[in-house]
């Protein structure tokens, strides 16, 4: 998506460790006009898939997933990184290594929120090593629901995980695909 790529070049900041900071328009201060256009784009890509639910992981996937869910007119649910006291034992869970926090989390979703027969679109802000997406796919499958695909704001394509997951027949649509961030210079997959 051209507009997202232009915004990444204008306002994205490459931090040490090849972490791209997008707090100024996607994560902490959210450009709602851009968010709406991204949700519209995801809708046009998956409009044939009869999506019944959007699933993301807290916290940075939440605005994107909510905007997509509103466009499809379906509920959004999210995996929590910390099981809270008000969660019953009846949970779907997966182990996920976090790229940004450099540690593993158990992610959990209440069993009642992803049901057998649901056609789920997974949404997240970044796809880096693919661990978050793999964890969410495993949660959907353990619920007896179907993964219709994954919508990603920014894929770091040079890390290879997106194509590895695509080979497992998961449809991944990324709105921006970064080919390289070497020496702080961002280039996109053409
Ligand atoms: P993965 O599991 O694919 O390695 O990483 C995906 C998760 O890590 C995303 O949910 C995102 O929050 C975070 N992440 C990965 N790379 C980046 C990055 O370059 N910038 C930011 N802001 N978050 C990232």
PDB file of C-alpha atoms in Angstrom, residues 20-147:
ATOM      1  CA  UNK A  20      11.185  -0.075  13.279  1.00  0.00           C
ATOM      2  CA  UNK A  21       9.486   2.507  15.497  1.00  0.00           C
ATOM      3  CA  UNK A  22       6.077   3.512  14.144  1.00  0.00           C
ATOM      4  CA  UNK A  23       4.703   5.049  17.339  1.00  0.00           C
ATOM      5  CA  UNK A  24       4.054   8.400  15.653  1.00  0.00           C
ATOM      6  CA  UNK A  25       1.359   7.088  13.290  1.00  0.00           C
ATOM      7  CA  UNK A  26       0.493   3.423  13.956  1.00  0.00           C
ATOM      8  CA  UNK A  27       1.186   2.362  17.523  1.00  0.00           C
ATOM      9  CA  UNK A  28       0.970   5.084  20.117  1.00  0.00           C
ATOM     10  CA  UNK A  29      -0.353   8.093  18.254  1.00  0.00           C
ATOM     11  CA  UNK A  30      -2.670   6.624  15.663  1.00  0.00           C
ATOM     12  CA  UNK A  31      -3.433   8.275  12.327  1.00  0.00           C
ATOM     13  CA  UNK A  32      -7.085   7.230  12.154  1.00  0.00           C
ATOM     14  CA  UNK A  33      -7.509   8.261   8.504  1.00  0.00           C
ATOM     15  CA  UNK A  34      -4.612   5.988   7.519  1.00  0.00           C
ATOM     16  CA  UNK A  35      -5.964   3.245   9.805  1.00  0.00           C
ATOM     17  CA  UNK A  36      -9.335   3.403   8.044  1.00  0.00           C
ATOM     18  CA  UNK A  37      -7.696   3.187   4.619  1.00  0.00           C
ATOM     19  CA  UNK A  38      -5.691   0.160   5.760  1.00  0.00           C
ATOM     20  CA  UNK A  39      -8.858  -1.547   7.027  1.00  0.00           C
ATOM     21  CA  UNK A  40     -10.581  -0.789   3.693  1.00  0.00           C
ATOM     22  CA  UNK A  41      -7.651  -2.381   1.857  1.00  0.00           C
ATOM     23  CA  UNK A  42      -7.794  -5.506   4.046  1.00  0.00           C
ATOM     24  CA  UNK A  43     -11.542  -5.712   3.454  1.00  0.00           C
ATOM     25  CA  UNK A  44     -11.069  -5.620  -0.329  1.00  0.00           C
ATOM     26  CA  UNK A  45      -8.445  -8.391  -0.086  1.00  0.00           C
ATOM     27  CA  UNK A  46     -10.537 -10.748   2.077  1.00  0.00           C
ATOM     28  CA  UNK A  47     -14.111  -9.774   1.154  1.00  0.00           C
ATOM     29  CA  UNK A  48     -14.772 -13.217  -0.380  1.00  0.00           C
ATOM     30  CA  UNK A  49     -13.642 -15.146   2.700  1.00  0.00           C
ATOM     31  CA  UNK A  50     -16.838 -14.979   4.800  1.00  0.00           C
ATOM     32  CA  UNK A  51     -14.869 -13.840   7.855  1.00  0.00           C
ATOM     33  CA  UNK A  52     -16.723 -14.271  11.177  1.00  0.00           C
ATOM     34  CA  UNK A  53     -14.050 -13.027  13.599  1.00  0.00           C
ATOM     35  CA  UNK A  54     -10.819 -11.014  13.764  1.00  0.00           C
ATOM     36  CA  UNK A  55      -8.081 -12.227  16.131  1.00  0.00           C
ATOM     37  CA  UNK A  56      -4.997 -10.302  17.229  1.00  0.00           C
ATOM     38  CA  UNK A  57      -2.530 -10.209  20.117  1.00  0.00           C
ATOM     39  CA  UNK A  58      -2.303  -7.425  22.696  1.00  0.00           C
ATOM     40  CA  UNK A  59      -1.419  -4.678  22.560  1.00  0.00           C
ATOM     41  CA  UNK A  60      -0.105  -3.135  19.373  1.00  0.00           C
ATOM     42  CA  UNK A  61      -2.381  -5.175  17.061  1.00  0.00           C
ATOM     43  CA  UNK A  62      -5.542  -3.844  18.731  1.00  0.00           C
ATOM     44  CA  UNK A  63      -6.285  -0.654  16.705  1.00  0.00           C
ATOM     45  CA  UNK A  64      -5.688  -2.389  13.346  1.00  0.00           C
ATOM     46  CA  UNK A  65      -7.754  -5.448  14.318  1.00  0.00           C
ATOM     47  CA  UNK A  66     -10.613  -3.300  15.626  1.00  0.00           C
ATOM     48  CA  UNK A  67     -10.727  -1.161  12.481  1.00  0.00           C
ATOM     49  CA  UNK A  68     -10.791  -4.308  10.307  1.00  0.00           C
ATOM     50  CA  UNK A  69     -13.517  -5.890  12.454  1.00  0.00           C
ATOM     51  CA  UNK A  70     -15.673  -2.760  12.133  1.00  0.00           C
ATOM     52  CA  UNK A  71     -15.277  -2.857   8.355  1.00  0.00           C
ATOM     53  CA  UNK A  72     -16.319  -6.540   8.194  1.00  0.00           C
ATOM     54  CA  UNK A  73     -19.065  -6.004  10.793  1.00  0.00           C
ATOM     55  CA  UNK A  74     -17.769  -8.875  12.961  1.00  0.00           C
ATOM     56  CA  UNK A  75     -16.363  -9.127  16.514  1.00  0.00           C
ATOM     57  CA  UNK A  76     -12.680  -8.706  17.326  1.00  0.00           C
ATOM     58  CA  UNK A  77     -10.999 -10.774  20.013  1.00  0.00           C
ATOM     59  CA  UNK A  78      -7.388 -10.771  21.188  1.00  0.00           C
ATOM     60  CA  UNK A  79      -4.859 -13.042  22.835  1.00  0.00           C
ATOM     61  CA  UNK A  80      -3.640 -11.802  26.219  1.00  0.00           C
ATOM     62  CA  UNK A  81       0.031 -12.038  27.107  1.00  0.00           C
ATOM     63  CA  UNK A  82      -0.696 -12.368  30.827  1.00  0.00           C
ATOM     64  CA  UNK A  83      -3.503 -14.576  32.089  1.00  0.00           C
ATOM     65  CA  UNK A  84      -5.586 -12.401  34.424  1.00  0.00           C
ATOM     66  CA  UNK A  85      -7.434 -13.476  37.563  1.00  0.00           C
ATOM     67  CA  UNK A  86     -10.828 -13.225  35.864  1.00  0.00           C
ATOM     68  CA  UNK A  87      -9.875 -15.811  33.224  1.00  0.00           C
ATOM     69  CA  UNK A  88     -11.128 -19.310  33.841  1.00  0.00           C
ATOM     70  CA  UNK A  89      -9.044 -22.409  33.106  1.00  0.00           C
ATOM     71  CA  UNK A  90     -11.035 -22.780  29.933  1.00  0.00           C
ATOM     72  CA  UNK A  91      -8.498 -21.142  27.672  1.00  0.00           C
ATOM     73  CA  UNK A  92      -6.799 -21.731  24.336  1.00  0.00           C
ATOM     74  CA  UNK A  93      -3.076 -21.076  24.684  1.00  0.00           C
ATOM     75  CA  UNK A  94       0.216 -21.033  22.790  1.00  0.00           C
ATOM     76  CA  UNK A  95       3.832 -20.239  23.648  1.00  0.00           C
ATOM     77  CA  UNK A  96       5.204 -17.217  21.743  1.00  0.00           C
ATOM     78  CA  UNK A  97       8.708 -15.763  21.754  1.00  0.00           C
ATOM     79  CA  UNK A  98       8.510 -11.977  21.600  1.00  0.00           C
ATOM     80  CA  UNK A  99      10.835 -10.216  19.175  1.00  0.00           C
ATOM     81  CA  UNK A 100      10.635  -6.862  20.924  1.00  0.00           C
ATOM     82  CA  UNK A 101      10.757  -8.130  24.551  1.00  0.00           C
ATOM     83  CA  UNK A 102      13.271 -10.968  23.896  1.00  0.00           C
ATOM     84  CA  UNK A 103      11.368 -13.466  26.061  1.00  0.00           C
ATOM     85  CA  UNK A 104       8.637 -16.087  25.781  1.00  0.00           C
ATOM     86  CA  UNK A 105       5.027 -15.449  26.710  1.00  0.00           C
ATOM     87  CA  UNK A 106       2.126 -17.808  27.110  1.00  0.00           C
ATOM     88  CA  UNK A 107      -0.668 -16.183  25.115  1.00  0.00           C
ATOM     89  CA  UNK A 108      -4.239 -17.035  26.031  1.00  0.00           C
ATOM     90  CA  UNK A 109      -7.732 -16.575  24.600  1.00  0.00           C
ATOM     91  CA  UNK A 110     -10.899 -17.618  26.435  1.00  0.00           C
ATOM     92  CA  UNK A 111     -12.367 -20.727  24.751  1.00  0.00           C
ATOM     93  CA  UNK A 112     -15.733 -19.027  24.412  1.00  0.00           C
ATOM     94  CA  UNK A 113     -14.248 -16.292  22.168  1.00  0.00           C
ATOM     95  CA  UNK A 114     -13.020 -18.460  19.258  1.00  0.00           C
ATOM     96  CA  UNK A 115     -15.588 -21.135  18.455  1.00  0.00           C
ATOM     97  CA  UNK A 116     -15.550 -24.246  16.269  1.00  0.00           C
ATOM     98  CA  UNK A 117     -16.722 -23.180  12.816  1.00  0.00           C
ATOM     99  CA  UNK A 118     -15.430 -19.588  13.100  1.00  0.00           C
ATOM    100  CA  UNK A 119     -13.672 -18.299   9.959  1.00  0.00           C
ATOM    101  CA  UNK A 120     -10.905 -16.224  11.474  1.00  0.00           C
ATOM    102  CA  UNK A 121      -8.806 -13.444   9.988  1.00  0.00           C
ATOM    103  CA  UNK A 122      -5.674 -12.876  12.075  1.00  0.00           C
ATOM    104  CA  UNK A 123      -4.392  -9.280  12.206  1.00  0.00           C
ATOM    105  CA  UNK A 124      -1.170  -7.832  13.602  1.00  0.00           C
ATOM    106  CA  UNK A 125       1.022  -4.767  13.236  1.00  0.00           C
ATOM    107  CA  UNK A 126       4.312  -6.526  12.387  1.00  0.00           C
ATOM    108  CA  UNK A 127       5.456  -9.861  11.052  1.00  0.00           C
ATOM    109  CA  UNK A 128       9.135 -10.308  11.933  1.00  0.00           C
ATOM    110  CA  UNK A 129      10.145 -13.871  12.859  1.00  0.00           C
ATOM    111  CA  UNK A 130       6.556 -15.053  12.562  1.00  0.00           C
ATOM    112  CA  UNK A 131       6.202 -16.305  16.143  1.00  0.00           C
ATOM    113  CA  UNK A 132       3.131 -14.213  16.983  1.00  0.00           C
ATOM    114  CA  UNK A 133       1.311 -15.340  13.836  1.00  0.00           C
ATOM    115  CA  UNK A 134       2.261 -18.985  14.365  1.00  0.00           C
ATOM    116  CA  UNK A 135       0.929 -18.808  17.946  1.00  0.00           C
ATOM    117  CA  UNK A 136      -2.351 -17.256  16.791  1.00  0.00           C
ATOM    118  CA  UNK A 137      -2.733 -19.864  14.000  1.00  0.00           C
ATOM    119  CA  UNK A 138      -2.243 -22.623  16.559  1.00  0.00           C
ATOM    120  CA  UNK A 139      -4.894 -21.081  18.845  1.00  0.00           C
ATOM    121  CA  UNK A 140      -7.441 -20.909  15.999  1.00  0.00           C
ATOM    122  CA  UNK A 141      -6.735 -24.503  14.980  1.00  0.00           C
ATOM    123  CA  UNK A 142      -6.986 -25.780  18.551  1.00  0.00           C
ATOM    124  CA  UNK A 143     -10.431 -24.135  18.744  1.00  0.00           C
ATOM    125  CA  UNK A 144     -11.627 -26.142  15.727  1.00  0.00           C
ATOM    126  CA  UNK A 145     -11.973 -22.907  13.742  1.00  0.00           C
ATOM    127  CA  UNK A 146     -10.493 -22.049  10.327  1.00  0.00           C
ATOM    128  CA  UNK A 147      -7.699 -19.583   9.588  1.00  0.00           C
TER     129      UNK A 147
END
